[in-house]
mmCIF file of C-alpha atoms and ligand atoms in Angstrom:
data_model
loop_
_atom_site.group_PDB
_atom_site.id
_atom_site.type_symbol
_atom_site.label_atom_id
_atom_site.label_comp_id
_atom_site.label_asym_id
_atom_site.label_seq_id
_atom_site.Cartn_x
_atom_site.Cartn_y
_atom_site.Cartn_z
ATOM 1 C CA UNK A 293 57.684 -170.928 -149.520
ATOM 2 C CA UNK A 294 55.801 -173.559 -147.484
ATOM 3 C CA UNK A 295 55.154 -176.668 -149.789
ATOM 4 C CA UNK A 296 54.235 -180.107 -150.004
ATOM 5 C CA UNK A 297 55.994 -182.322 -152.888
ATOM 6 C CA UNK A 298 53.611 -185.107 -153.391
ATOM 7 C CA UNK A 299 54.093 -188.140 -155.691
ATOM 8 C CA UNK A 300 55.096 -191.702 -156.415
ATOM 9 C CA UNK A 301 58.600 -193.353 -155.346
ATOM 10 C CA UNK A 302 61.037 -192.275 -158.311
ATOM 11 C CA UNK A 303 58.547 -189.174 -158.884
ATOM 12 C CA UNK A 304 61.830 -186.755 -158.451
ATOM 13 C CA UNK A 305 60.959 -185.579 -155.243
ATOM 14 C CA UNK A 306 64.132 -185.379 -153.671
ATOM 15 C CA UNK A 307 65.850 -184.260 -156.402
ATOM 16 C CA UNK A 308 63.012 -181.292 -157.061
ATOM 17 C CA UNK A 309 63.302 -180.734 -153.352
ATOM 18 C CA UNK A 310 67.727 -180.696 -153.442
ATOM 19 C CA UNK A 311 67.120 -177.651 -156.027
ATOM 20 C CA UNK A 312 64.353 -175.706 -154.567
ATOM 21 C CA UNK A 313 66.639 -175.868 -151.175
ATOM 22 C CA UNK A 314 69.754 -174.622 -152.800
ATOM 23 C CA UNK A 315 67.592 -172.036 -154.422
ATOM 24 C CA UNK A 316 65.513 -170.763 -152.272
ATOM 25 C CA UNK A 317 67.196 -171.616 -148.655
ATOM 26 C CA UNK A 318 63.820 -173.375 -147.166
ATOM 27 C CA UNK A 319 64.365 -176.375 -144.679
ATOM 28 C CA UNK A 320 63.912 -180.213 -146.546
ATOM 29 C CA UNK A 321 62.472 -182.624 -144.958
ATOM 30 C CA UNK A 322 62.206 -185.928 -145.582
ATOM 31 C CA UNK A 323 60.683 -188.520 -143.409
ATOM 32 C CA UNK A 324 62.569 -191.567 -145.679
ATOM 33 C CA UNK A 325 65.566 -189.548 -145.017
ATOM 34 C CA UNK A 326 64.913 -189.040 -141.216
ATOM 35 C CA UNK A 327 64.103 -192.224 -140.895
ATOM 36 C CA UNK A 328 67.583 -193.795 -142.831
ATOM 37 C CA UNK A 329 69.257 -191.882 -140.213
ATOM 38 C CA UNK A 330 67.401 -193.655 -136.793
ATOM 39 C CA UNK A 331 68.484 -196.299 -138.711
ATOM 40 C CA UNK A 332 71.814 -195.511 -139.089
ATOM 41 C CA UNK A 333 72.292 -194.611 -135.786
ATOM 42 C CA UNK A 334 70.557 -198.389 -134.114
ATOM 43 C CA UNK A 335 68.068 -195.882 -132.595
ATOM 44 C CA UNK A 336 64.984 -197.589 -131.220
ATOM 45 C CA UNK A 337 62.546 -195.856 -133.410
ATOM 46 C CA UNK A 338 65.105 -197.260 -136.458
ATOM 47 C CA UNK A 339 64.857 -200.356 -135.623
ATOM 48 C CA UNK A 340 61.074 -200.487 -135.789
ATOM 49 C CA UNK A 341 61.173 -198.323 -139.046
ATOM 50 C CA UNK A 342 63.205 -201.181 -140.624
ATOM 51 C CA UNK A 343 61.765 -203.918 -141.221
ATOM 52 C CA UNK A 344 58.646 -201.524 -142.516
ATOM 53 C CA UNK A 345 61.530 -199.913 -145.063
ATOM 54 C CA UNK A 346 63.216 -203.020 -146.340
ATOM 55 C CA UNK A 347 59.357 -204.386 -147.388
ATOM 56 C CA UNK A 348 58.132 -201.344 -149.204
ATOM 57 C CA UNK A 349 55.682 -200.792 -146.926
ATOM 58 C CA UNK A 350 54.513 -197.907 -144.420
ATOM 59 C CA UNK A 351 55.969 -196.929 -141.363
ATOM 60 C CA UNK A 352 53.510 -196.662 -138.584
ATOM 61 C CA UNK A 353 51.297 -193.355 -139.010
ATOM 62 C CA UNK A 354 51.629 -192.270 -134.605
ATOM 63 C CA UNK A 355 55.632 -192.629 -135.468
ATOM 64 C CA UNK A 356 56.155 -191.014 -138.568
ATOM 65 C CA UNK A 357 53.955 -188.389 -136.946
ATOM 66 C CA UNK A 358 56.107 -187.818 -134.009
ATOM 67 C CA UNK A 359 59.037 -187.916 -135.618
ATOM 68 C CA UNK A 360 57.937 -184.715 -137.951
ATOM 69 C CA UNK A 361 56.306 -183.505 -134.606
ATOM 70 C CA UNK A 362 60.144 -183.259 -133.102
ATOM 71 C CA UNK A 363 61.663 -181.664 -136.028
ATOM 72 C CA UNK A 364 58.991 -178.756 -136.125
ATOM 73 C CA UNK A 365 59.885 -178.567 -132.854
ATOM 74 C CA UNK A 366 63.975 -178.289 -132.856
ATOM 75 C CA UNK A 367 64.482 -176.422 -136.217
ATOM 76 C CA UNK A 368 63.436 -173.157 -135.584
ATOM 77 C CA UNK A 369 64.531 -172.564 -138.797
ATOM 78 C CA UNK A 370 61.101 -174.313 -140.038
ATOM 79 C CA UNK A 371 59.062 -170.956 -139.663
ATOM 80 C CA UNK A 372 61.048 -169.328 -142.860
ATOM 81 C CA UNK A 373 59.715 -172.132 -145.146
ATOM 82 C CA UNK A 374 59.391 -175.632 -145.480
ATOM 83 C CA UNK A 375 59.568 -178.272 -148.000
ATOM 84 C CA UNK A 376 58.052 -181.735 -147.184
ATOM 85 C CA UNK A 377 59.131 -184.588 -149.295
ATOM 86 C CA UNK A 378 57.148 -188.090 -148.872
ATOM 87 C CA UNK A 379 55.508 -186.914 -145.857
ATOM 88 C CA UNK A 380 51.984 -186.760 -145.778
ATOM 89 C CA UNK A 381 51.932 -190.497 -147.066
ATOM 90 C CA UNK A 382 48.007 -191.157 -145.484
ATOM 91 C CA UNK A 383 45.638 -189.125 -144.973
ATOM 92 C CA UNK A 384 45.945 -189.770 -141.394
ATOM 93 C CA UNK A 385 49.655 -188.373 -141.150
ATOM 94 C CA UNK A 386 48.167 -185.173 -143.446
ATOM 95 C CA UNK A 387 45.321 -184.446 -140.822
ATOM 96 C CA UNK A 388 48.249 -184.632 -138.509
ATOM 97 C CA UNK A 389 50.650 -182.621 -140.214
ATOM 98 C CA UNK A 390 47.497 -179.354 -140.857
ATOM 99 C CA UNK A 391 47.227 -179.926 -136.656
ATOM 100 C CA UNK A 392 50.776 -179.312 -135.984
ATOM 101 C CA UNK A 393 51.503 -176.411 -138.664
ATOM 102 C CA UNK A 394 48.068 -174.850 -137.288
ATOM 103 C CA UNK A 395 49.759 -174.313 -133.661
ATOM 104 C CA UNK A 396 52.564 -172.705 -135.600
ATOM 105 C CA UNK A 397 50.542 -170.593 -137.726
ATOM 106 C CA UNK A 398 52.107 -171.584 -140.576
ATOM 107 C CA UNK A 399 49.716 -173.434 -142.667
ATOM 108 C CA UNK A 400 50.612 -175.453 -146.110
ATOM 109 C CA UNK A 401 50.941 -172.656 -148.911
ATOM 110 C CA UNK A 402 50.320 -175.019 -152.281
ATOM 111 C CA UNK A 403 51.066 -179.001 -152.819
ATOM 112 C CA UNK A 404 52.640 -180.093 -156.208
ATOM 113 C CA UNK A 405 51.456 -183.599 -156.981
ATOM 114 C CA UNK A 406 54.256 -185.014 -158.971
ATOM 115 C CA UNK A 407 52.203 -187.385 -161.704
ATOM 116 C CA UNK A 408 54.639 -189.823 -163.000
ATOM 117 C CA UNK A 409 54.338 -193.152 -165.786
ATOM 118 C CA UNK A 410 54.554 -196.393 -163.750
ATOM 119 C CA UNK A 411 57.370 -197.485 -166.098
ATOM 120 C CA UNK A 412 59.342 -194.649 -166.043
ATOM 121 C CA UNK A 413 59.637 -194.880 -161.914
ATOM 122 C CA UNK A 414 60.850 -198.823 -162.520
ATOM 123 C CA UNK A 415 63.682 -197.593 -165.177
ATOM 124 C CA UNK A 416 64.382 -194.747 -162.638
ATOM 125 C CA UNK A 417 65.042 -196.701 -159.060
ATOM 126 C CA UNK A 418 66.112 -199.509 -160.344
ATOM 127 C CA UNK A 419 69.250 -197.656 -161.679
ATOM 128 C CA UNK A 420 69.446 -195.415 -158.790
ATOM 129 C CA UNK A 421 72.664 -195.346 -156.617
ATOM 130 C CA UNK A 422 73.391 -193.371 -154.036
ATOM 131 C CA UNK A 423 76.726 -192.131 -152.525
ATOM 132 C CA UNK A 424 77.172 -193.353 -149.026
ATOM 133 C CA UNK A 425 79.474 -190.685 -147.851
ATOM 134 C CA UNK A 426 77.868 -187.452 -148.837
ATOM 135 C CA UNK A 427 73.929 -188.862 -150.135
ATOM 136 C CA UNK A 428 74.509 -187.567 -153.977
ATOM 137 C CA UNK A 429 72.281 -189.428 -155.853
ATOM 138 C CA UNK A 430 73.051 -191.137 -159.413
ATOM 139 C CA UNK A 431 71.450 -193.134 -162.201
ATOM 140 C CA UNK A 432 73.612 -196.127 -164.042
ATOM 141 C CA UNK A 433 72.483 -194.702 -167.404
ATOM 142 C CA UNK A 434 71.136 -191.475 -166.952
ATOM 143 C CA UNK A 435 73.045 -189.853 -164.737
ATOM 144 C CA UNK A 436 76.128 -191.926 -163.900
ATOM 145 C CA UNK A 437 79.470 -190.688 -161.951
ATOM 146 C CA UNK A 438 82.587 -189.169 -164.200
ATOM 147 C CA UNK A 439 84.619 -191.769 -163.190
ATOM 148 C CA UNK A 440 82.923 -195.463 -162.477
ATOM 149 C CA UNK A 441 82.263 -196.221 -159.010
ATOM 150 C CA UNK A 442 83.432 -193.148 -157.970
ATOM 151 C CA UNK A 443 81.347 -189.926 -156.559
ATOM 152 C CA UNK A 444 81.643 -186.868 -157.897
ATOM 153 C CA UNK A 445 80.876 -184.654 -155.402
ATOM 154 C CA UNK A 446 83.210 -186.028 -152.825
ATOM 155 C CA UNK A 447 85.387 -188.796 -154.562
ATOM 156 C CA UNK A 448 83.661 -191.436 -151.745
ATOM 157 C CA UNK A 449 84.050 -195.094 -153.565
ATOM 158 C CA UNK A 450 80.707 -196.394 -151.896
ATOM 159 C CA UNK A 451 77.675 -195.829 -154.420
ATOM 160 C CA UNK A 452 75.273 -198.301 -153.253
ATOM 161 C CA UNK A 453 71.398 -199.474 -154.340
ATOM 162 C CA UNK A 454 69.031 -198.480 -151.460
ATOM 163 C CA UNK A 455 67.568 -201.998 -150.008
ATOM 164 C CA UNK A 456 63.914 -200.792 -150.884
ATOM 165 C CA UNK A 457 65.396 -200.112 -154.967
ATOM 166 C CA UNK A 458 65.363 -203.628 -155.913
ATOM 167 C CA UNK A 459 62.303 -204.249 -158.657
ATOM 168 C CA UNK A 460 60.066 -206.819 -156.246
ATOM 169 C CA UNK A 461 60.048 -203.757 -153.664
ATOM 170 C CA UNK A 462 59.265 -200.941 -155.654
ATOM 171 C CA UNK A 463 56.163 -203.101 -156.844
ATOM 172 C CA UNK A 464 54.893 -203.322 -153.304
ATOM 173 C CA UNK A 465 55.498 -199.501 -152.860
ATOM 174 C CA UNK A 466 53.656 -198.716 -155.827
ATOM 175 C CA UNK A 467 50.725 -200.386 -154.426
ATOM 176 C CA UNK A 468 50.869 -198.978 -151.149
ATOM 177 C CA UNK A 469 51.323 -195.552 -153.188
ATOM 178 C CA UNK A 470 47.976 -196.033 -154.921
ATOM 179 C CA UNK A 471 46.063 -197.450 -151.628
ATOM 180 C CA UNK A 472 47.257 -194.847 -149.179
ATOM 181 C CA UNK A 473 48.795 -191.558 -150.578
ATOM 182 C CA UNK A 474 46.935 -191.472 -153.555
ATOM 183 C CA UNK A 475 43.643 -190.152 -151.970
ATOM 184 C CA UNK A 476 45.683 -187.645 -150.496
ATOM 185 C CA UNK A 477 45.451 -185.505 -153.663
ATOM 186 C CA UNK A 478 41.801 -185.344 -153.106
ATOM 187 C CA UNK A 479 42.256 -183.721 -149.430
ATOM 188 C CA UNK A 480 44.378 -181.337 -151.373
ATOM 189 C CA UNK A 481 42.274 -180.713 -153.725
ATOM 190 C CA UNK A 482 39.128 -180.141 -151.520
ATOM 191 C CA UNK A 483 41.352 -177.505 -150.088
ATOM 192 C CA UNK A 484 42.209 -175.672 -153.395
ATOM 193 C CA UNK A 485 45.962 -176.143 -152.937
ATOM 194 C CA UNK A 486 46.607 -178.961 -155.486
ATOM 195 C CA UNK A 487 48.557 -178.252 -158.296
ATOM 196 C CA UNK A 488 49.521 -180.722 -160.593
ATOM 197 C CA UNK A 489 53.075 -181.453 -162.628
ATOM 198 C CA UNK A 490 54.429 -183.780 -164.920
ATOM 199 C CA UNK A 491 57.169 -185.674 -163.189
ATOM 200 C CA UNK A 492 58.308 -187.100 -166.361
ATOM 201 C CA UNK A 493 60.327 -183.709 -166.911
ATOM 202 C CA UNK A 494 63.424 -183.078 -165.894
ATOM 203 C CA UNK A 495 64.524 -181.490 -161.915
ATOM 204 C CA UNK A 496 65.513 -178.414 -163.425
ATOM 205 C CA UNK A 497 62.320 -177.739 -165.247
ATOM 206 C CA UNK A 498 60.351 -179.132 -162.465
ATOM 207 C CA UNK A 499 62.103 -176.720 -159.901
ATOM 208 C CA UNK A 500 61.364 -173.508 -162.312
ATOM 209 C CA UNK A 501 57.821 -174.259 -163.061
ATOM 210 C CA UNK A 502 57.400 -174.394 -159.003
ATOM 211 C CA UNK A 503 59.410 -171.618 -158.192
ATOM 212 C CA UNK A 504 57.646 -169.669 -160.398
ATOM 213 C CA UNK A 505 53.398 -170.759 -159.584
ATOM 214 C CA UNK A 506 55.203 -169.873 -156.057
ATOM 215 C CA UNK A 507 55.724 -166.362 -156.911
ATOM 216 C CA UNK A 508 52.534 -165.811 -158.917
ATOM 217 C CA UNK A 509 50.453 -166.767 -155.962
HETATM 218 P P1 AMP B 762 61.366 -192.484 -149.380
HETATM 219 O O1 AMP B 762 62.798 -192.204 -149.135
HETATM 220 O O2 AMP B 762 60.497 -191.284 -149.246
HETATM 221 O O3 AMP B 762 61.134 -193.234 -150.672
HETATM 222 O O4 AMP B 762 60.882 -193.485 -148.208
HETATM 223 C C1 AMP B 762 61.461 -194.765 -148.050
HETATM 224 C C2 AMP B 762 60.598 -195.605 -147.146
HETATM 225 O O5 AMP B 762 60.508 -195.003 -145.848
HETATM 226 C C3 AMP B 762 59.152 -195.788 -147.583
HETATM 227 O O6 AMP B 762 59.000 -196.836 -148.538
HETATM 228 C C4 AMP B 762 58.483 -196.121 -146.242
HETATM 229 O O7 AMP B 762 58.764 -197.449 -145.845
HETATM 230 C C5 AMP B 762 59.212 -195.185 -145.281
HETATM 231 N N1 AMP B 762 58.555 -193.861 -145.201
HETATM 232 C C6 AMP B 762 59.041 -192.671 -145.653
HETATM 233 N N2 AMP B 762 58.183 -191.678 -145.413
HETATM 234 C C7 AMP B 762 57.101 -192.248 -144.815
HETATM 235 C C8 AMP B 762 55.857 -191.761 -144.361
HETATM 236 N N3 AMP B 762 55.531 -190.459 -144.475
HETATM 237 N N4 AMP B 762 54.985 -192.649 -143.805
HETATM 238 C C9 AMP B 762 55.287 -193.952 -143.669
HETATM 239 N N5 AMP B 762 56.436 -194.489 -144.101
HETATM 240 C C10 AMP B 762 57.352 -193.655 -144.666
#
């Protein structure tokens, strides 16, 4: 399985991407993720990345393009399957990306483009929290913890609102969404790998209907 989840902030992409990796062992990776933990860790690279993060806007293309560059690299892993989630965001970092898989010689198998109602991504990151111990992921209304304030998964006490969650933000992300990553799904399509999904439907669903255009093909 070597796949591309492609799709708006609060499309479900991590959440898709959490199942399919349980599911079908293939590596995650997340550049938003990667680059939370340069962040985390005062890292150089983090500290440019920040600034870029906490405004909703894009990270450089040359660094979010080395930084995938170094994980293809070190997880060796990688060759069994992939699943990349928010990365290509231009269509600059997915020239990049075919370049680097091409030396591998394992090219993108199929991209699921993730179409998803501009109000239904507001209700969903606005109400998103996230655990700060372990990274499971909650809604305040759809999907909140048993016990208030409290994870479920690890019984950490820290669910916080990502700084980039707050309504102003995700405006300014949507817009960069439309300008920049949204003519990716023509560069996909011109290369007869598209497929599109409704990311108004639930992980679960989402997850089976990919696992199983994976198999067909
Ligand atoms: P995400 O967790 O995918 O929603 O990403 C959070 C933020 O990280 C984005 O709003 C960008 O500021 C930055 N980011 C993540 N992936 C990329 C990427 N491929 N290119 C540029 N910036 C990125």
């Amino acid at each position: 399985m070597r796949l591309v989840l492609l799709g708006p902030p609060g499309a479900g992409k991590g959440s898709v991407a959490a199942l399919l990796k349980k599911n079908f062992s293939v590596v995650h990776i997340s550049t938003g993720d990667l680059l939370r933990d340069e962040i985390k860790e005062g890292s150089p690279l983090g500290k440019e990345a920040k600034s870029y993060i906490d405004n909703g806007n894009l990270v450089p293309d040359e660094v979010v393009i080395k930084l995938i560059e170094n994980k293809i690299k070190t997880d060796d892993q990688i060759k069994n399957g992939y699943l990349f989630d928010g990365f290509p965001r231009t269509k600059n970092q997915a020239k990049g990306l075919d370049e680097i898989l091409e030396k591998i010689g394992k090219p993108i198998e199929a991209v699921f483009y993730m179409e998803t109602a501009a109000d239904l991504i507001l209700m969903r990151l606005t109400g998103r929290r996230i655990c700060r111990d372990c990274g499971a992921v909650y809604h305040i209304h759809r999907h909140p913890p048993k016990k208030e304030g409290v994870c479920d998964q690890c019984s950490g006490t820290d669910l916080y609102q990502r700084s980039d969650d707050k309504e102003e933000t995700i405006k300014n992300r949507l817009d960069v969404y439309l300008e920049n990553t949204l003519p990716i799904v023509d560069y996909y399509e011109a290369k007869g790998i598209l497929n599109k999904i409704d990311g108004g439907l639930e992980s679960e669903e989402l997850e089976a209907i990919i696992a199983k255009t994976c198999h067909a093909s």
